[in-house]
Structure formats: structure tokens, C-alpha cells
Tab-separated table of C-alpha atoms in Angstrom:
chain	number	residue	atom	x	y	z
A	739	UNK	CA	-135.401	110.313	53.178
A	740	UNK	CA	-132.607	111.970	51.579
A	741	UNK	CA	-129.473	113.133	53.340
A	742	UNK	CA	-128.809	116.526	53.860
A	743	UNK	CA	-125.833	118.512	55.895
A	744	UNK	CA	-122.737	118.882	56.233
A	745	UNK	CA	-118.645	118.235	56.298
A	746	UNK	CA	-117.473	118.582	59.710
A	747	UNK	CA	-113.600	118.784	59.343
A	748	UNK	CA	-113.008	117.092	63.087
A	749	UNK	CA	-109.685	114.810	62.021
A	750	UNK	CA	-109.083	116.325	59.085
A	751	UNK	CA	-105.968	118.843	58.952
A	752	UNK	CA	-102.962	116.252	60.864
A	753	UNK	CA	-100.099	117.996	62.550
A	754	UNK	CA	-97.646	116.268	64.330
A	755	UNK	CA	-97.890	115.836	68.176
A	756	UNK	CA	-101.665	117.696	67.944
A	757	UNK	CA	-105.114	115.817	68.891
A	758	UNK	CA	-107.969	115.786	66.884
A	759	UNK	CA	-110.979	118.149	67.521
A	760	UNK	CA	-113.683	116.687	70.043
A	761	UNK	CA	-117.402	116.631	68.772
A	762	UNK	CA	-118.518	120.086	68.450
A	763	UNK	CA	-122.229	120.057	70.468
A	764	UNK	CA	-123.209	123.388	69.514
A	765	UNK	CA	-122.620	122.409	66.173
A	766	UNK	CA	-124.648	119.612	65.504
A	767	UNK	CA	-127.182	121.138	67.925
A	768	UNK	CA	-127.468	123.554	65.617
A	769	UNK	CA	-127.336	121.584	62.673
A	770	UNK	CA	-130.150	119.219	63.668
A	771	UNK	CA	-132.084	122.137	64.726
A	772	UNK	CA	-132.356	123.492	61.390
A	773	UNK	CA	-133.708	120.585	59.878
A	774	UNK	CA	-130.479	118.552	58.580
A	775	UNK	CA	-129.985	114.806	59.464
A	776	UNK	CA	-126.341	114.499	57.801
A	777	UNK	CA	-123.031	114.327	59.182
A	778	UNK	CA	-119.797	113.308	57.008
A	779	UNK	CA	-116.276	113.245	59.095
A	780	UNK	CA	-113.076	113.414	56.686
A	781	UNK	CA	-110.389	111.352	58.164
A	782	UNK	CA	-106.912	111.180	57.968
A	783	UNK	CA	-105.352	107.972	59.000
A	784	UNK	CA	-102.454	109.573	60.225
A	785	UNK	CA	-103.720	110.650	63.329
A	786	UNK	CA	-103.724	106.858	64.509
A	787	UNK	CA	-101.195	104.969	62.503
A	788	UNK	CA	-97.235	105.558	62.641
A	789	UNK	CA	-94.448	104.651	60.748
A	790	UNK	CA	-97.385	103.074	58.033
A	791	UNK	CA	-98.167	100.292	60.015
A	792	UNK	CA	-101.911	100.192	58.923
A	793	UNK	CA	-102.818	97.429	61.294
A	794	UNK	CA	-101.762	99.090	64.507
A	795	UNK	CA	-104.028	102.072	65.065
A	796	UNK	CA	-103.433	103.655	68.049
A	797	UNK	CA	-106.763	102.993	69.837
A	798	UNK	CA	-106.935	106.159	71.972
A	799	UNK	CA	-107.116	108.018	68.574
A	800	UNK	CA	-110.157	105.802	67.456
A	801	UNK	CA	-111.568	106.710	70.138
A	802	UNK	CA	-111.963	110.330	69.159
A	803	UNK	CA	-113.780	108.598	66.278
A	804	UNK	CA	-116.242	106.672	68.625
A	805	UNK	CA	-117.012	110.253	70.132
A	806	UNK	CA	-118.275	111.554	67.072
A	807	UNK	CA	-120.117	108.746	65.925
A	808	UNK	CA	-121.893	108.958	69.220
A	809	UNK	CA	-122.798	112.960	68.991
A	810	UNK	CA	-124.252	112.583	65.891
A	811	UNK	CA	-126.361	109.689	67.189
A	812	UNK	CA	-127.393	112.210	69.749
A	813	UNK	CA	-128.716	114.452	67.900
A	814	UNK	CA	-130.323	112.291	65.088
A	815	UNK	CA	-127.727	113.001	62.196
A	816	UNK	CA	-126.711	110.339	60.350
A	817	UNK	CA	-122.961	110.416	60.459
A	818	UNK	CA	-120.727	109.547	56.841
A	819	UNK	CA	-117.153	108.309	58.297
A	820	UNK	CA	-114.940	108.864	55.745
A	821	UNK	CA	-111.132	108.351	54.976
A	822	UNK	CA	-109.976	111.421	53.439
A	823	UNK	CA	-106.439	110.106	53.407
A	824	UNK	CA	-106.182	106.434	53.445
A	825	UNK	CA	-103.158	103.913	53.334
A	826	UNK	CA	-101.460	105.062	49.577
A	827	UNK	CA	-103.540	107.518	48.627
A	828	UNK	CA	-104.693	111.192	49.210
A	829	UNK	CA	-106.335	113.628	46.933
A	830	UNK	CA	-103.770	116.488	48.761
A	831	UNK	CA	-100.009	115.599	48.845
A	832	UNK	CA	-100.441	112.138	47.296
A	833	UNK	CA	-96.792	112.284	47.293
A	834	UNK	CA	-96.308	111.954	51.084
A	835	UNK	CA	-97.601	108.708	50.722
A	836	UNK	CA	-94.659	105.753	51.345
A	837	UNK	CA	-96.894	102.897	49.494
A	838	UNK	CA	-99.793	103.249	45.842
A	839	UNK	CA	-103.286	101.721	47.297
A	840	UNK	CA	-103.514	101.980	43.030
A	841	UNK	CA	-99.997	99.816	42.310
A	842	UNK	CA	-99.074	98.307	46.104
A	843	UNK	CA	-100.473	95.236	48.372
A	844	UNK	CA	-99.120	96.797	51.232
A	845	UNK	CA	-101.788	99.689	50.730
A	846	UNK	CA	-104.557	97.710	49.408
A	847	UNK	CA	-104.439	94.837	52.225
A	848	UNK	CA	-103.855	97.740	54.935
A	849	UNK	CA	-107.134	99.780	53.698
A	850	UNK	CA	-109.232	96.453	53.650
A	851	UNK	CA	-108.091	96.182	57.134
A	852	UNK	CA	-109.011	99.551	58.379
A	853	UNK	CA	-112.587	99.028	56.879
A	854	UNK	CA	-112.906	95.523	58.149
A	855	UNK	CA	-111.712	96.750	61.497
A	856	UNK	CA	-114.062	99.884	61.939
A	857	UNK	CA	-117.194	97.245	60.714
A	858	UNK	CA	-116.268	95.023	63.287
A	859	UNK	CA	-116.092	98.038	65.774
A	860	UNK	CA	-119.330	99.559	64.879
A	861	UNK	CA	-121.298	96.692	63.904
A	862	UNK	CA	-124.192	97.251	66.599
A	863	UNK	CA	-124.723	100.253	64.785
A	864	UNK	CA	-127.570	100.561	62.166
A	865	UNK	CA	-127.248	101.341	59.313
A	866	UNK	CA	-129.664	104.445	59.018
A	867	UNK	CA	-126.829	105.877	62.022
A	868	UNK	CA	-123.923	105.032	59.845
A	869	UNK	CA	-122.252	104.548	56.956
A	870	UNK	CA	-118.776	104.291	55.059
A	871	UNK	CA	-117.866	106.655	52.967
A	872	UNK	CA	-114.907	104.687	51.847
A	873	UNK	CA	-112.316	106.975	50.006
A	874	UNK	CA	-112.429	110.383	49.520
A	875	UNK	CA	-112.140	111.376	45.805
A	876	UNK	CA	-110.094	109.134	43.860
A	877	UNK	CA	-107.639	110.321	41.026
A	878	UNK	CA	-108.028	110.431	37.281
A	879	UNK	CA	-108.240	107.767	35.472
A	880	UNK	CA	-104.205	106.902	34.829
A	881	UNK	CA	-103.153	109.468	37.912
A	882	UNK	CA	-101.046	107.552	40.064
A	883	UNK	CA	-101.363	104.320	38.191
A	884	UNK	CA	-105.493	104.558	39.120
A	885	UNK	CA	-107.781	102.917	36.170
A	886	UNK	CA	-111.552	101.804	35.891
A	887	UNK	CA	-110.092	98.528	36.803
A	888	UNK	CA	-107.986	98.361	39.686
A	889	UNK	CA	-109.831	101.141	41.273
A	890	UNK	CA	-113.206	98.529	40.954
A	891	UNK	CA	-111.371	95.919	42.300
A	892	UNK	CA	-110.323	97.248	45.344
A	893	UNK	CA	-113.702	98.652	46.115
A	894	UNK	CA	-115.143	95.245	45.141
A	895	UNK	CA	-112.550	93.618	47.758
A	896	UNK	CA	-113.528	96.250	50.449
A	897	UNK	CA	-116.649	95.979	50.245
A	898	UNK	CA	-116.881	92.010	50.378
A	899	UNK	CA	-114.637	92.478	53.364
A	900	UNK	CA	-117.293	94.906	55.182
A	901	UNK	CA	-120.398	92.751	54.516
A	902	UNK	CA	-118.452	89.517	55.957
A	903	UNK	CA	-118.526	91.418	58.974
A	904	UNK	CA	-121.266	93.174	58.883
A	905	UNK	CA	-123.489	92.437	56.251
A	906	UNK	CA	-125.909	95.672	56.893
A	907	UNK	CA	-123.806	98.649	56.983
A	908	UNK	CA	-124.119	101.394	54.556
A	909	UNK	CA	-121.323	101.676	52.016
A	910	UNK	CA	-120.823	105.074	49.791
A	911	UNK	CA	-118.462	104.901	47.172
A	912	UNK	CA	-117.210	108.490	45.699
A	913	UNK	CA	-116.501	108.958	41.665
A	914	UNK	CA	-113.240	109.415	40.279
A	915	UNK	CA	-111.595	112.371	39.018
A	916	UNK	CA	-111.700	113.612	42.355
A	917	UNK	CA	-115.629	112.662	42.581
A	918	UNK	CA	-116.486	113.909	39.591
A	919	UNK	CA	-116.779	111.057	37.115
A	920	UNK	CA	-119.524	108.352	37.342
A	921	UNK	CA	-118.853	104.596	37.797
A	922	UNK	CA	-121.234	102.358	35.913
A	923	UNK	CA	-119.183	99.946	36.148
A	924	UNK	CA	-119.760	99.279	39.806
A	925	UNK	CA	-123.657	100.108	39.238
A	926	UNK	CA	-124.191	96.217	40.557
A	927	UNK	CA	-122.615	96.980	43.984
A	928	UNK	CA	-125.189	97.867	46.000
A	929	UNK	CA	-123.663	100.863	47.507
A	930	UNK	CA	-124.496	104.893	47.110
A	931	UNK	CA	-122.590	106.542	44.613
A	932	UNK	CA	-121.357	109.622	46.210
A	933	UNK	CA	-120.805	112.451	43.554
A	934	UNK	CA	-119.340	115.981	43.707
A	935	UNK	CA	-120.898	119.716	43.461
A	936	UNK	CA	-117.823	121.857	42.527
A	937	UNK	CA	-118.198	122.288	38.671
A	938	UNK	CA	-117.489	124.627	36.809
A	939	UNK	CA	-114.429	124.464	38.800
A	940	UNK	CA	-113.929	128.364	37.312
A	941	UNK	CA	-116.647	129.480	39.910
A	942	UNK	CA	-116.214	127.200	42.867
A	943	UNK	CA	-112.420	127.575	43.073
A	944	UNK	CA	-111.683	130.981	41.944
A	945	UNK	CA	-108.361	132.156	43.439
A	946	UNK	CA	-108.170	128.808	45.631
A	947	UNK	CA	-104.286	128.330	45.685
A	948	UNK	CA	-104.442	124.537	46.235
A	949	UNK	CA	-106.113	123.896	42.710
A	950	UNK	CA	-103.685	124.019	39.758
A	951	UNK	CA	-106.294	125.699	37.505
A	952	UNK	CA	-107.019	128.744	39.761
A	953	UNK	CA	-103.763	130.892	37.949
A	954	UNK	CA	-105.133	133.932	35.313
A	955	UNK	CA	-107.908	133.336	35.951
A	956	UNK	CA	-110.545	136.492	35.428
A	957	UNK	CA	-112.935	137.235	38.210
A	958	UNK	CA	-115.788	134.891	37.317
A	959	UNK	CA	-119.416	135.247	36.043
A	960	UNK	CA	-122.653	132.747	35.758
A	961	UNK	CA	-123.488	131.761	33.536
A	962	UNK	CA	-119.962	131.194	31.720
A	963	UNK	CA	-118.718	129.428	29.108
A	964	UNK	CA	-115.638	126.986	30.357
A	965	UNK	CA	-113.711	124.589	29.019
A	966	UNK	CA	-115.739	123.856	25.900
A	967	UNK	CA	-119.053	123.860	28.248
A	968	UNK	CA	-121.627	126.389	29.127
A	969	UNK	CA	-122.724	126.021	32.609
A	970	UNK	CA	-125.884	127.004	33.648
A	971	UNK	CA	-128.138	124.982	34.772
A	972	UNK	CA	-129.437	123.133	31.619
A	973	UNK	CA	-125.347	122.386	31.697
A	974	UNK	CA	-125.083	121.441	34.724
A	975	UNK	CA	-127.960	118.689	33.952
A	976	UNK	CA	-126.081	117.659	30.810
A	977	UNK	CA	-122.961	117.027	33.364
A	978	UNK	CA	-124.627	114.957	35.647
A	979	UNK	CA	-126.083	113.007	32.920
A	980	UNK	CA	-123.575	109.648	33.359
A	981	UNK	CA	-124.269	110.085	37.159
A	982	UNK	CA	-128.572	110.023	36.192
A	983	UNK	CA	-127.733	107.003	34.028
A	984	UNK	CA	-126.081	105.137	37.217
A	985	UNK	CA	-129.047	106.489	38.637
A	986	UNK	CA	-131.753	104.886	36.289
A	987	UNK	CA	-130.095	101.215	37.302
A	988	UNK	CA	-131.704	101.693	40.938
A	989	UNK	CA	-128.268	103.063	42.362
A	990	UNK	CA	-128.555	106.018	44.949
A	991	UNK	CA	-126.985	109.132	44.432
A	992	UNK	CA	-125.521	111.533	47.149
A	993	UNK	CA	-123.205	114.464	46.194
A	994	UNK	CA	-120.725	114.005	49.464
A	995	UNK	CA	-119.029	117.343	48.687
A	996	UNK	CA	-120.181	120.907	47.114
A	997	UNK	CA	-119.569	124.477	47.763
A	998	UNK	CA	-117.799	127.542	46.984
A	999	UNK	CA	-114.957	129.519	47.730
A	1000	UNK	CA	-115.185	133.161	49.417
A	1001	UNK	CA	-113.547	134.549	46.646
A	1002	UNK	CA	-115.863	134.218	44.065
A	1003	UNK	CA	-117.873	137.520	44.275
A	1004	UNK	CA	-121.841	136.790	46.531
A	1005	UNK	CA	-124.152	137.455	43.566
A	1006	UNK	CA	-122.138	135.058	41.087
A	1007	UNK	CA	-122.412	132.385	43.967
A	1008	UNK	CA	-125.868	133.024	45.017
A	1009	UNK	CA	-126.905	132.465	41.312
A	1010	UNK	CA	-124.899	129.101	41.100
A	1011	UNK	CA	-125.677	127.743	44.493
A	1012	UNK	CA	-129.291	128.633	43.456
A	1013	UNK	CA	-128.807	126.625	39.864
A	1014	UNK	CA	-127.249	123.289	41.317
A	1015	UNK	CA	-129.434	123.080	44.167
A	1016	UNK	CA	-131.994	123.149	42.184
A	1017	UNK	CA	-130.385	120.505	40.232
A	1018	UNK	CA	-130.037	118.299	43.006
A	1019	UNK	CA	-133.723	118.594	44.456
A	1020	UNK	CA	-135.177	117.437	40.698
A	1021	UNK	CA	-133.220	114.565	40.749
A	1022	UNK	CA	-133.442	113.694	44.341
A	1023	UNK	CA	-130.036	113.941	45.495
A	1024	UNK	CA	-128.932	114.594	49.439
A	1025	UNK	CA	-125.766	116.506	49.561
A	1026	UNK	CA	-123.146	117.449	52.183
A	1027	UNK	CA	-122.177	120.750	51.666
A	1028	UNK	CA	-118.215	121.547	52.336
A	1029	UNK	CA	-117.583	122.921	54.909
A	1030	UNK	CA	-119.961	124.053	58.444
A	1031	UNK	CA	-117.788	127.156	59.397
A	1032	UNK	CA	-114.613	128.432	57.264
A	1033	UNK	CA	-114.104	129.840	53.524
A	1034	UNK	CA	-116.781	127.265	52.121
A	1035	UNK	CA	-119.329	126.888	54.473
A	1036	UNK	CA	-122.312	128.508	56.137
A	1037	UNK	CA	-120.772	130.111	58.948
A	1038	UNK	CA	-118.368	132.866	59.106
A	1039	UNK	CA	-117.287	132.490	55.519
A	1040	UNK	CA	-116.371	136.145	54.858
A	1041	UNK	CA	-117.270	136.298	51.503
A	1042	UNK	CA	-117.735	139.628	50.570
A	1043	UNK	CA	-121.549	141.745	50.588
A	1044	UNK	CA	-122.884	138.713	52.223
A	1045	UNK	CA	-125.880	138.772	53.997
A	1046	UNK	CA	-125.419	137.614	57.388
A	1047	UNK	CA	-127.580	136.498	60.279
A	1048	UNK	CA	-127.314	135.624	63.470
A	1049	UNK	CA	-129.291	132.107	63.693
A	1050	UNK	CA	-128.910	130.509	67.400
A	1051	UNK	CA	-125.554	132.019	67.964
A	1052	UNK	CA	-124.016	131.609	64.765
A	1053	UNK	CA	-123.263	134.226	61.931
A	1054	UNK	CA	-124.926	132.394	59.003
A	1055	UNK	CA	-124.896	133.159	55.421
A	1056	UNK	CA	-128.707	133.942	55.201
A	1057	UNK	CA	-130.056	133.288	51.748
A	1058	UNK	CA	-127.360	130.184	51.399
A	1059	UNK	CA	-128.912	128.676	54.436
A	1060	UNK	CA	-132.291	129.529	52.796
A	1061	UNK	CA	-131.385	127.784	49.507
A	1062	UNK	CA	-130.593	124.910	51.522
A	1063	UNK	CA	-133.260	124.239	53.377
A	1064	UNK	CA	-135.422	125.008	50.034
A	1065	UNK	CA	-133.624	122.277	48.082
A	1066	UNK	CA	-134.406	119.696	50.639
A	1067	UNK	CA	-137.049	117.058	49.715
A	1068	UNK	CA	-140.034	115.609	52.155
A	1069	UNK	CA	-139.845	112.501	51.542
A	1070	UNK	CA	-137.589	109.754	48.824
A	1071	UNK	CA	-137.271	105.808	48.448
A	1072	UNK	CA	-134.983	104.332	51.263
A	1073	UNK	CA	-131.237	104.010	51.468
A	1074	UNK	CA	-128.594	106.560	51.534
A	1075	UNK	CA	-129.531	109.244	49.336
């Protein structure tokens, strides 16, 4: 069956001298309760490592992570770990990095380590429970020294180094171009392809300071025309096309990360959320949409003429959570979908 929920943003946001967030029970609770069976946990590897020594994790951190793998499993939600920020790279202040996981053995042997280490940790687990979602969003092709190449090697590498451990475990693999862009070229791999549910980046971002394209901007509409593309929903099957192509060579397809912003006006986002959900129901696709509660989730979004509802104790977005449940399928072929 196809995976459907959410991003929980647990050890996510790293400030100095501050503890992660323990696993919210009301949460998932409620999240199982409504019918969803995913979980996906951004990490940031800061929170256990110091002074980038990527093979010392500091194991009461980790232990935060054994927590949430463990509340999921409680609740019957399959849980995604994923490292947001990994040794070298980050899709947010790249530049904070000391080493290149694109350009730098230091980075590359200390991320095969960290996935080699967290299979050997959680190898009693099965693999319906858990899988790795193994870097969040990697660059452009040529950002940061990134190309088709290197970036295929170094998934290739990690992900011989997981099965030697633990031959089972579910392995998800986002696109480049910040999950955008499809990877044929590692259609052999045997892993999900984990895609992304945030274009046209005009709608979904609108007025989000932390995207370079949000300046001048006009107060969007959809359908639009945008960058050389009309999106609507016919367009938004002609951009997943290289993605249904992976598809068509028996990979499985999960978009890891969609949503929109609360400052795109309700009826514009209603109408796209309605379009790409749609989308992603005809083709079979699970998603995880980002985020549970805050500017781009469910709960407590504050988007403007909203309709809210209290569900179970929450203020939910009503007819998002309805498209949501309405997108989900009964039934699709195994694996992580």
C-alpha cells in the first residue's frame, strides 16, 4: 500500500546547547487515526556530531532517534529517517559546511558511516517499519561541484554499504535539483525514488524569504503561466513525465515533500493542492506532505479565509485534510510507494 503522511520536523531546526523534540504522541495518535501510515523525520547531524567528527555521534542524541522510531512503530506509521543535513552537504546554508560530500572523502566516507551505523542499529527492524531516506534534496546538477556522476556514485557506495549490513532495509533516494529532477540513471538500484510536490515554485513559495525566486513576485493565480510552462494539471503531468518514465522501469515513486506556503491566497491553493493530488493518486504515488503543524502543514497554518476545524483537538485545515484523505489509494503493488 502506498505511503501517505507526513514531515514531522522533530531534529530538524539545530541550535546550540538545545535538545531535540521528544516524539509527539498526540501527534501521531492523531495522524494514524485519520487514516495515514507515514512518518518522515528530517535530521540534522549536528545535533550528535561535534567538531565534524562523523564517526563519533554522541549516543544520547541517537537516542532521541530510537524514540521516534519506536512511536511510530506504536502507532503503525511507517517512519522515513532522513538526513536533512548530512556530513558536506545541506540544501539550507550549504556554506556552513567545513567538508563537499560532492568534492571531499572526508564527507563521503563519514556519510557511508552514518548509514552503515544506523543499519547496523536498526537492523531487527523490518523493513515495512523503516526506511532510509538517505539525503534530503540534493543540488543542481554542477551546484557545489554535484553531477549525475558523483552524486550516483556515492548513492551506489551507500547503498552497497547498507545492504552488507542489512540486506532488507528500505532505501529512498530523493531527485536532484532539490528533489525535483528524476534519476534514470540509478533506475537499476532497487530503491524508491523519492520526488518533490512544490512546482510551480510561483505558487508554493510565494513570499517565502528563504527561496531566491520569491522577490517581485505578483500575488499568484492557478492556473499560471511560469517560466516558459503552464501549470495546471495537464502541466503538471507533462513535469512529472521523466519521473513516470523511471516509473515504467518497475521503480517506486514517493513524493517525500509537497505543500504550500500560507501566503499564497486559500482559493489559489485549494485549486492546486486539488490538481497535484490528483496527479499523484493517477499515478499511484504516496506522498509526505511538509509540514504537520506550522506555515505548510495541516494544523494551525494561518493561511488566510481558511476553513478550519477542530478534528480530535487540533485546528485542521478542513477541505486540505479532505483532499488528502481523497487522494489516498486502497490498495498498490508492494514496496515503498
Amino acid at each position: 500500500m502506498p505511503h501517505y503522511g507526513f514531515n514531522l520536523q522533530w531534529m530538524y531546526h539545530y541550535v546550540q546547547g538545545k535538545l531535540p523534540a521528544e516524539p509527539d504522541h498526540k501527534a501521531l495518535n492523531w495522524i494514524a487515526k485519520q487514516g495515514f501510515n507515514f512518518i518522515r523525520i528530517p535530521t540534522n547531524y549536528w545535533f550528535w556530531t561535534r567538531d565534524w567528527q562523523y564517526t563519533n555521534p554522541d549516543e544520547t542524541i541517537i537516542g532521541y532517534i530510537d524514540r521516534y522510531i519506536a512511536a511510530c512503530r506504536e502507532y503503525g506509521l511507517h517512519v522515513s529517517l532522513n538526513l536533512h543535513r548530512a556530513p558536506g552537504y545541506c540544501i539550507n546554508g550549504n556554506d556552513l559546511e567545513r567538508h563537499n560530500l560532492w568534492q571531499d572523502a572526508e564527507a563521503q566516507d563519514g556519510f557511508v558511516w552514518l548509514w552503515e551505523y544506523f543499519a547496523q542499529r536498526y537492523k531487527g527492524i523490518a523493513a515495512g517499519e523503516l526506511s532510509f531516506d538517505l539525503l534530503n534534496e540534493p543540488p543542481n546538477i554542477d551546484q557545489y561541484g554535484l553531477t549525475r556522476l558523483n552524486h550516483a556514485a556515492i548513492m551506489r557506495r551507500t547503498v552497497a554499504a547498507i545492504r552488507a549490513v542489512d540486506p532488507q532495509r528500505a532505501i529512498v533516494i530523493d531527485g536532484l535539483g532539490g528533489g525535483h529532477l528524476a534519476m534514470p540513471e540509478l533506475a537499476d538500484l532497487g530503491v524508491t525514488h523519492s520526488g518533490r510536490g512544490y512546482q510551480p515554485m510561483a505558487v508554493s513559495h510565494y513570499q517565502a524569504s528563504w527561496w531566491d525566486g520569491h522577490e517581485g513576485l505578483a500575488a499568484p493565480t492557478y492556473p499560471l503561466e511560469w517560466h516558459n510552462h503552464y501549470w495546471d494539471r495537464a502541466g503538471l503531468v507533462e513535469f512529472y513525465r521523466p519521473w513516470r518514465d523511471v516509473q515504467a522501469r518497475n521503480v517506486a515513486i514517493h513524493i517525500g515533500e509537497f505543500g504550500c506556503y500560507n501566503r499564497t491566497p486559500n482559493d489559489v491553493a485549494l485549486r492546486w493542492f486539488r490538481d497535484i493530488l490528483s496527479v499523484y493518486q493517477e499515478f499511484g504515488w504516496g506522498f509526505g506532505l511538509w509540514e504537520f503543524e506550522g506555515a505548510f502543514g495541516i494544523i494551525n497554518h494561518g493561511r488566510p479565509h481558511a476553513r478550519y476545524d477542530v478534528v480530535d483537538g487540533y485546528s485542521v485545515d478542513r477541505d486540505l485534510l479532505d483532499l488528502l484523505l481523497a487522494a489516498r489509494l486502497p490498495e498498490a503493488p508492494e514496496g515503498i510507494q
